[in-house]
mmCIF file with all atom_site columns, C-alpha atoms in Angstrom:
data_model
loop_
_atom_site.group_PDB
_atom_site.id
_atom_site.type_symbol
_atom_site.label_atom_id
_atom_site.label_alt_id
_atom_site.label_comp_id
_atom_site.label_asym_id
_atom_site.label_entity_id
_atom_site.label_seq_id
_atom_site.pdbx_PDB_ins_code
_atom_site.Cartn_x
_atom_site.Cartn_y
_atom_site.Cartn_z
_atom_site.occupancy
_atom_site.B_iso_or_equiv
_atom_site.pdbx_formal_charge
_atom_site.auth_seq_id
_atom_site.auth_comp_id
_atom_site.auth_asym_id
_atom_site.auth_atom_id
_atom_site.pdbx_PDB_model_num
ATOM 1   C CA . MET A 1 1   ? -15.535 -0.957  -5.904  1.00 89.00 ? 1   MET A CA 1
ATOM 2   C CA . ALA A 1 2   ? -11.787 -1.551  -5.649  1.00 96.00 ? 2   ALA A CA 1
ATOM 3   C CA . THR A 1 3   ? -10.423 -3.128  -2.486  1.00 98.00 ? 3   THR A CA 1
ATOM 4   C CA . ILE A 1 4   ? -7.269  -1.673  -0.927  1.00 99.00 ? 4   ILE A CA 1
ATOM 5   C CA . LEU A 1 5   ? -5.220  -3.552  1.674   1.00 99.00 ? 5   LEU A CA 1
ATOM 6   C CA . ILE A 1 6   ? -3.732  -1.156  4.230   1.00 99.00 ? 6   ILE A CA 1
ATOM 7   C CA . VAL A 1 7   ? -0.687  -2.616  5.990   1.00 98.00 ? 7   VAL A CA 1
ATOM 8   C CA . GLU A 1 8   ? -0.015  -0.418  9.011   1.00 97.00 ? 8   GLU A CA 1
ATOM 9   C CA . ASP A 1 9   ? 0.947   -1.270  12.597  1.00 95.00 ? 9   ASP A CA 1
ATOM 10  C CA . SER A 1 10  ? -0.542  1.971   13.960  1.00 96.00 ? 10  SER A CA 1
ATOM 11  C CA . HIS A 1 11  ? -4.276  1.498   14.503  1.00 97.00 ? 11  HIS A CA 1
ATOM 12  C CA . VAL A 1 12  ? -4.785  5.278   14.379  1.00 97.00 ? 12  VAL A CA 1
ATOM 13  C CA . ASP A 1 13  ? -2.994  5.613   11.018  1.00 97.00 ? 13  ASP A CA 1
ATOM 14  C CA . ALA A 1 14  ? -4.777  2.574   9.552   1.00 98.00 ? 14  ALA A CA 1
ATOM 15  C CA . THR A 1 15  ? -8.159  3.970   10.595  1.00 98.00 ? 15  THR A CA 1
ATOM 16  C CA . MET A 1 16  ? -7.320  7.372   9.097   1.00 98.00 ? 16  MET A CA 1
ATOM 17  C CA . VAL A 1 17  ? -6.288  5.852   5.756   1.00 98.00 ? 17  VAL A CA 1
ATOM 18  C CA . ALA A 1 18  ? -9.349  3.569   5.728   1.00 99.00 ? 18  ALA A CA 1
ATOM 19  C CA . HIS A 1 19  ? -11.548 6.639   6.236   1.00 98.00 ? 19  HIS A CA 1
ATOM 20  C CA . MET A 1 20  ? -9.845  8.452   3.330   1.00 98.00 ? 20  MET A CA 1
ATOM 21  C CA . LEU A 1 21  ? -10.387 5.433   1.107   1.00 98.00 ? 21  LEU A CA 1
ATOM 22  C CA . GLY A 1 22  ? -14.030 5.011   2.110   1.00 98.00 ? 22  GLY A CA 1
ATOM 23  C CA . LYS A 1 23  ? -14.779 8.667   1.327   1.00 98.00 ? 23  LYS A CA 1
ATOM 24  C CA . ASN A 1 24  ? -13.407 8.106   -2.151  1.00 98.00 ? 24  ASN A CA 1
ATOM 25  C CA . GLY A 1 25  ? -15.324 4.942   -2.984  1.00 97.00 ? 25  GLY A CA 1
ATOM 26  C CA . TYR A 1 26  ? -12.764 2.301   -2.058  1.00 98.00 ? 26  TYR A CA 1
ATOM 27  C CA . GLU A 1 27  ? -13.203 -0.646  0.281   1.00 98.00 ? 27  GLU A CA 1
ATOM 28  C CA . ALA A 1 28  ? -10.413 -0.932  2.857   1.00 99.00 ? 28  ALA A CA 1
ATOM 29  C CA . ILE A 1 29  ? -9.121  -4.037  4.595   1.00 99.00 ? 29  ILE A CA 1
ATOM 30  C CA . CYS A 1 30  ? -6.293  -3.888  7.114   1.00 98.00 ? 30  CYS A CA 1
ATOM 31  C CA . ALA A 1 31  ? -3.295  -5.880  8.297   1.00 97.00 ? 31  ALA A CA 1
ATOM 32  C CA . SER A 1 32  ? -1.048  -4.803  11.157  1.00 96.00 ? 32  SER A CA 1
ATOM 33  C CA . ASN A 1 33  ? 2.141   -6.609  10.097  1.00 96.00 ? 33  ASN A CA 1
ATOM 34  C CA . GLY A 1 34  ? 3.900   -8.140  7.111   1.00 96.00 ? 34  GLY A CA 1
ATOM 35  C CA . THR A 1 35  ? 2.969   -11.726 7.923   1.00 95.00 ? 35  THR A CA 1
ATOM 36  C CA . ASP A 1 36  ? -0.746  -10.927 8.057   1.00 96.00 ? 36  ASP A CA 1
ATOM 37  C CA . ALA A 1 37  ? -0.443  -8.781  4.924   1.00 97.00 ? 37  ALA A CA 1
ATOM 38  C CA . ILE A 1 38  ? 0.872   -11.696 2.881   1.00 98.00 ? 38  ILE A CA 1
ATOM 39  C CA . LYS A 1 39  ? -1.848  -14.039 4.154   1.00 98.00 ? 39  LYS A CA 1
ATOM 40  C CA . ILE A 1 40  ? -4.647  -11.510 3.556   1.00 98.00 ? 40  ILE A CA 1
ATOM 41  C CA . ALA A 1 41  ? -3.309  -10.637 0.091   1.00 99.00 ? 41  ALA A CA 1
ATOM 42  C CA . GLU A 1 42  ? -3.285  -14.310 -0.903  1.00 99.00 ? 42  GLU A CA 1
ATOM 43  C CA . GLU A 1 43  ? -6.805  -14.904 0.436   1.00 98.00 ? 43  GLU A CA 1
ATOM 44  C CA . SER A 1 44  ? -8.553  -11.622 -0.436  1.00 98.00 ? 44  SER A CA 1
ATOM 45  C CA . GLN A 1 45  ? -6.725  -10.621 -3.628  1.00 98.00 ? 45  GLN A CA 1
ATOM 46  C CA . PRO A 1 46  ? -6.990  -6.841  -3.054  1.00 98.00 ? 46  PRO A CA 1
ATOM 47  C CA . ASP A 1 47  ? -6.705  -4.536  -6.040  1.00 98.00 ? 47  ASP A CA 1
ATOM 48  C CA . LEU A 1 48  ? -3.813  -2.598  -4.457  1.00 98.00 ? 48  LEU A CA 1
ATOM 49  C CA . ILE A 1 49  ? -1.744  -2.571  -1.247  1.00 99.00 ? 49  ILE A CA 1
ATOM 50  C CA . VAL A 1 50  ? -0.562  0.458   0.746   1.00 99.00 ? 50  VAL A CA 1
ATOM 51  C CA . MET A 1 51  ? 2.409   -0.886  2.742   1.00 98.00 ? 51  MET A CA 1
ATOM 52  C CA . ASP A 1 52  ? 4.036   0.681   5.807   1.00 96.00 ? 52  ASP A CA 1
ATOM 53  C CA . VAL A 1 53  ? 7.772   0.004   6.046   1.00 94.00 ? 53  VAL A CA 1
ATOM 54  C CA . VAL A 1 54  ? 8.595   -0.292  9.744   1.00 90.00 ? 54  VAL A CA 1
ATOM 55  C CA . MET A 1 55  ? 6.427   -2.899  11.469  1.00 88.00 ? 55  MET A CA 1
ATOM 56  C CA . PRO A 1 56  ? 6.811   -5.438  14.260  1.00 80.00 ? 56  PRO A CA 1
ATOM 57  C CA . GLY A 1 57  ? 6.769   -9.181  13.804  1.00 76.00 ? 57  GLY A CA 1
ATOM 58  C CA . GLY A 1 58  ? 9.898   -9.975  11.828  1.00 85.00 ? 58  GLY A CA 1
ATOM 59  C CA . ILE A 1 59  ? 8.627   -9.140  8.333   1.00 94.00 ? 59  ILE A CA 1
ATOM 60  C CA . ASP A 1 60  ? 8.935   -5.443  7.553   1.00 95.00 ? 60  ASP A CA 1
ATOM 61  C CA . GLY A 1 61  ? 7.244   -3.720  4.638   1.00 96.00 ? 61  GLY A CA 1
ATOM 62  C CA . PHE A 1 62  ? 10.210  -4.142  2.305   1.00 96.00 ? 62  PHE A CA 1
ATOM 63  C CA . ARG A 1 63  ? 10.451  -7.887  2.905   1.00 96.00 ? 63  ARG A CA 1
ATOM 64  C CA . ALA A 1 64  ? 6.671   -8.310  2.644   1.00 98.00 ? 64  ALA A CA 1
ATOM 65  C CA . THR A 1 65  ? 6.697   -6.445  -0.678  1.00 98.00 ? 65  THR A CA 1
ATOM 66  C CA . ARG A 1 66  ? 9.482   -8.671  -1.995  1.00 98.00 ? 66  ARG A CA 1
ATOM 67  C CA . MET A 1 67  ? 7.608   -11.802 -0.858  1.00 98.00 ? 67  MET A CA 1
ATOM 68  C CA . LEU A 1 68  ? 4.396   -10.598 -2.524  1.00 98.00 ? 68  LEU A CA 1
ATOM 69  C CA . ARG A 1 69  ? 6.317   -9.999  -5.779  1.00 97.00 ? 69  ARG A CA 1
ATOM 70  C CA . GLN A 1 70  ? 7.826   -13.505 -5.680  1.00 98.00 ? 70  GLN A CA 1
ATOM 71  C CA . ASN A 1 71  ? 4.466   -15.198 -5.069  1.00 98.00 ? 71  ASN A CA 1
ATOM 72  C CA . PRO A 1 72  ? 2.553   -16.056 -8.281  1.00 98.00 ? 72  PRO A CA 1
ATOM 73  C CA . ALA A 1 73  ? -0.731  -15.605 -6.383  1.00 98.00 ? 73  ALA A CA 1
ATOM 74  C CA . THR A 1 74  ? 0.066   -11.973 -5.479  1.00 98.00 ? 74  THR A CA 1
ATOM 75  C CA . ASN A 1 75  ? 2.724   -10.692 -7.897  1.00 97.00 ? 75  ASN A CA 1
ATOM 76  C CA . HIS A 1 76  ? 0.112   -8.817  -9.972  1.00 96.00 ? 76  HIS A CA 1
ATOM 77  C CA . ILE A 1 77  ? -1.062  -6.652  -7.032  1.00 97.00 ? 77  ILE A CA 1
ATOM 78  C CA . PRO A 1 78  ? 0.466   -3.141  -7.070  1.00 98.00 ? 78  PRO A CA 1
ATOM 79  C CA . VAL A 1 79  ? 2.180   -2.126  -3.813  1.00 98.00 ? 79  VAL A CA 1
ATOM 80  C CA . ILE A 1 80  ? 2.620   1.497   -2.749  1.00 98.00 ? 80  ILE A CA 1
ATOM 81  C CA . ILE A 1 81  ? 5.200   1.908   0.016   1.00 96.00 ? 81  ILE A CA 1
ATOM 82  C CA . ALA A 1 82  ? 4.253   4.440   2.718   1.00 95.00 ? 82  ALA A CA 1
ATOM 83  C CA . SER A 1 83  ? 6.957   5.734   5.027   1.00 91.00 ? 83  SER A CA 1
ATOM 84  C CA . GLY A 1 84  ? 7.691   8.615   7.341   1.00 84.00 ? 84  GLY A CA 1
ATOM 85  C CA . GLU A 1 85  ? 11.409  8.027   6.889   1.00 76.00 ? 85  GLU A CA 1
ATOM 86  C CA . ASP A 1 86  ? 12.778  10.883  4.805   1.00 67.00 ? 86  ASP A CA 1
ATOM 87  C CA . ARG A 1 87  ? 15.638  8.940   3.328   1.00 67.00 ? 87  ARG A CA 1
ATOM 88  C CA . GLY A 1 88  ? 16.266  8.554   -0.388  1.00 73.00 ? 88  GLY A CA 1
ATOM 89  C CA . HIS A 1 89  ? 17.525  5.020   0.056   1.00 81.00 ? 89  HIS A CA 1
ATOM 90  C CA . PHE A 1 90  ? 14.157  3.967   1.554   1.00 81.00 ? 90  PHE A CA 1
ATOM 91  C CA . ARG A 1 91  ? 12.465  5.040   -1.660  1.00 85.00 ? 91  ARG A CA 1
ATOM 92  C CA . GLN A 1 92  ? 15.049  3.300   -3.867  1.00 89.00 ? 92  GLN A CA 1
ATOM 93  C CA . TRP A 1 93  ? 14.981  0.127   -1.780  1.00 90.00 ? 93  TRP A CA 1
ATOM 94  C CA . GLY A 1 94  ? 11.167  0.025   -1.959  1.00 92.00 ? 94  GLY A CA 1
ATOM 95  C CA . PHE A 1 95  ? 11.280  0.134   -5.747  1.00 93.00 ? 95  PHE A CA 1
ATOM 96  C CA . ARG A 1 96  ? 13.971  -2.557  -5.802  1.00 94.00 ? 96  ARG A CA 1
ATOM 97  C CA . GLN A 1 97  ? 11.684  -4.805  -3.741  1.00 96.00 ? 97  GLN A CA 1
ATOM 98  C CA . GLY A 1 98  ? 8.935   -4.430  -6.329  1.00 96.00 ? 98  GLY A CA 1
ATOM 99  C CA . ALA A 1 99  ? 6.861   -1.473  -5.135  1.00 97.00 ? 99  ALA A CA 1
ATOM 100 C CA . CYS A 1 100 ? 5.156   0.508   -7.899  1.00 96.00 ? 100 CYS A CA 1
ATOM 101 C CA . ASP A 1 101 ? 5.180   3.807   -5.984  1.00 96.00 ? 101 ASP A CA 1
ATOM 102 C CA . TYR A 1 102 ? 6.142   5.547   -2.748  1.00 95.00 ? 102 TYR A CA 1
ATOM 103 C CA . ILE A 1 103 ? 4.137   7.923   -0.579  1.00 95.00 ? 103 ILE A CA 1
ATOM 104 C CA . ASP A 1 104 ? 5.401   10.046  2.308   1.00 93.00 ? 104 ASP A CA 1
ATOM 105 C CA . LYS A 1 105 ? 3.842   9.923   5.756   1.00 93.00 ? 105 LYS A CA 1
ATOM 106 C CA . PRO A 1 106 ? 1.861   11.566  7.107   1.00 95.00 ? 106 PRO A CA 1
ATOM 107 C CA . ILE A 1 107 ? -0.330  10.531  4.199   1.00 97.00 ? 107 ILE A CA 1
ATOM 108 C CA . LYS A 1 108 ? -2.190  13.336  2.462   1.00 97.00 ? 108 LYS A CA 1
ATOM 109 C CA . GLU A 1 109 ? -5.547  12.313  1.018   1.00 98.00 ? 109 GLU A CA 1
ATOM 110 C CA . PRO A 1 110 ? -5.182  13.935  -2.454  1.00 98.00 ? 110 PRO A CA 1
ATOM 111 C CA . VAL A 1 111 ? -1.771  12.313  -2.942  1.00 98.00 ? 111 VAL A CA 1
ATOM 112 C CA . LEU A 1 112 ? -3.000  8.903   -1.781  1.00 98.00 ? 112 LEU A CA 1
ATOM 113 C CA . ILE A 1 113 ? -6.103  8.934   -3.959  1.00 97.00 ? 113 ILE A CA 1
ATOM 114 C CA . SER A 1 114 ? -4.271  10.135  -7.081  1.00 96.00 ? 114 SER A CA 1
ATOM 115 C CA . LYS A 1 115 ? -1.560  7.478   -6.707  1.00 97.00 ? 115 LYS A CA 1
ATOM 116 C CA . ILE A 1 116 ? -4.140  4.736   -6.187  1.00 97.00 ? 116 ILE A CA 1
ATOM 117 C CA . ALA A 1 117 ? -6.089  5.894   -9.247  1.00 95.00 ? 117 ALA A CA 1
ATOM 118 C CA . LEU A 1 118 ? -2.884  6.004   -11.278 1.00 95.00 ? 118 LEU A CA 1
ATOM 119 C CA . HIS A 1 119 ? -1.977  2.411   -10.484 1.00 96.00 ? 119 HIS A CA 1
ATOM 120 C CA . LEU A 1 120 ? -5.493  1.017   -10.747 1.00 95.00 ? 120 LEU A CA 1
ATOM 121 C CA . ASN A 1 121 ? -6.758  2.904   -13.773 1.00 87.00 ? 121 ASN A CA 1
ATOM 122 C CA . GLY A 1 122 ? -3.930  4.686   -15.547 1.00 69.00 ? 122 GLY A CA 1
ATOM 123 C CA . PRO A 1 123 ? -2.828  8.332   -15.788 1.00 53.00 ? 123 PRO A CA 1
ATOM 124 C CA . ALA A 1 124 ? -5.971  9.817   -17.358 1.00 45.00 ? 124 ALA A CA 1
ATOM 125 C CA . LEU A 1 125 ? -8.277  8.772   -14.527 1.00 42.00 ? 125 LEU A CA 1
ATOM 126 C CA . ALA A 1 126 ? -5.694  9.742   -11.899 1.00 41.00 ? 126 ALA A CA 1
ATOM 127 C CA . GLU A 1 127 ? -5.619  13.305  -13.248 1.00 44.00 ? 127 GLU A CA 1
ATOM 128 C CA . SER A 1 128 ? -9.415  13.544  -13.293 1.00 42.00 ? 128 SER A CA 1
ATOM 129 C CA . ARG A 1 129 ? -9.590  12.490  -9.604  1.00 42.00 ? 129 ARG A CA 1
ATOM 130 C CA . ALA A 1 130 ? -6.833  14.822  -8.378  1.00 44.00 ? 130 ALA A CA 1
#
């Protein structure tokens, strides 16, 4: 079972995403800010991270993604940026920080699951799960 780290400051949103993941055979662990996300990623070595962008605590999702990419202990973990900001530059900036994908909020379960499958297992399995 793959482990997904959900980085989300909204408890309601984190719980919703964790439920989606559980229904689809993934184990979810959560962090509520960028600082905790980096620590948990180093310690738990999740298979993939779903990262909110706007969070309290000084380290936003973009900076946390960049820090994860620069850390040899975590640079292999794919990061999917999740944001409700409908701005093209958010998407571009996420990719420049090292994210492998971008998902719009509110998160839709089929989109989330297909993107996770794509980055964990490749395109063929992603299509079979969609």
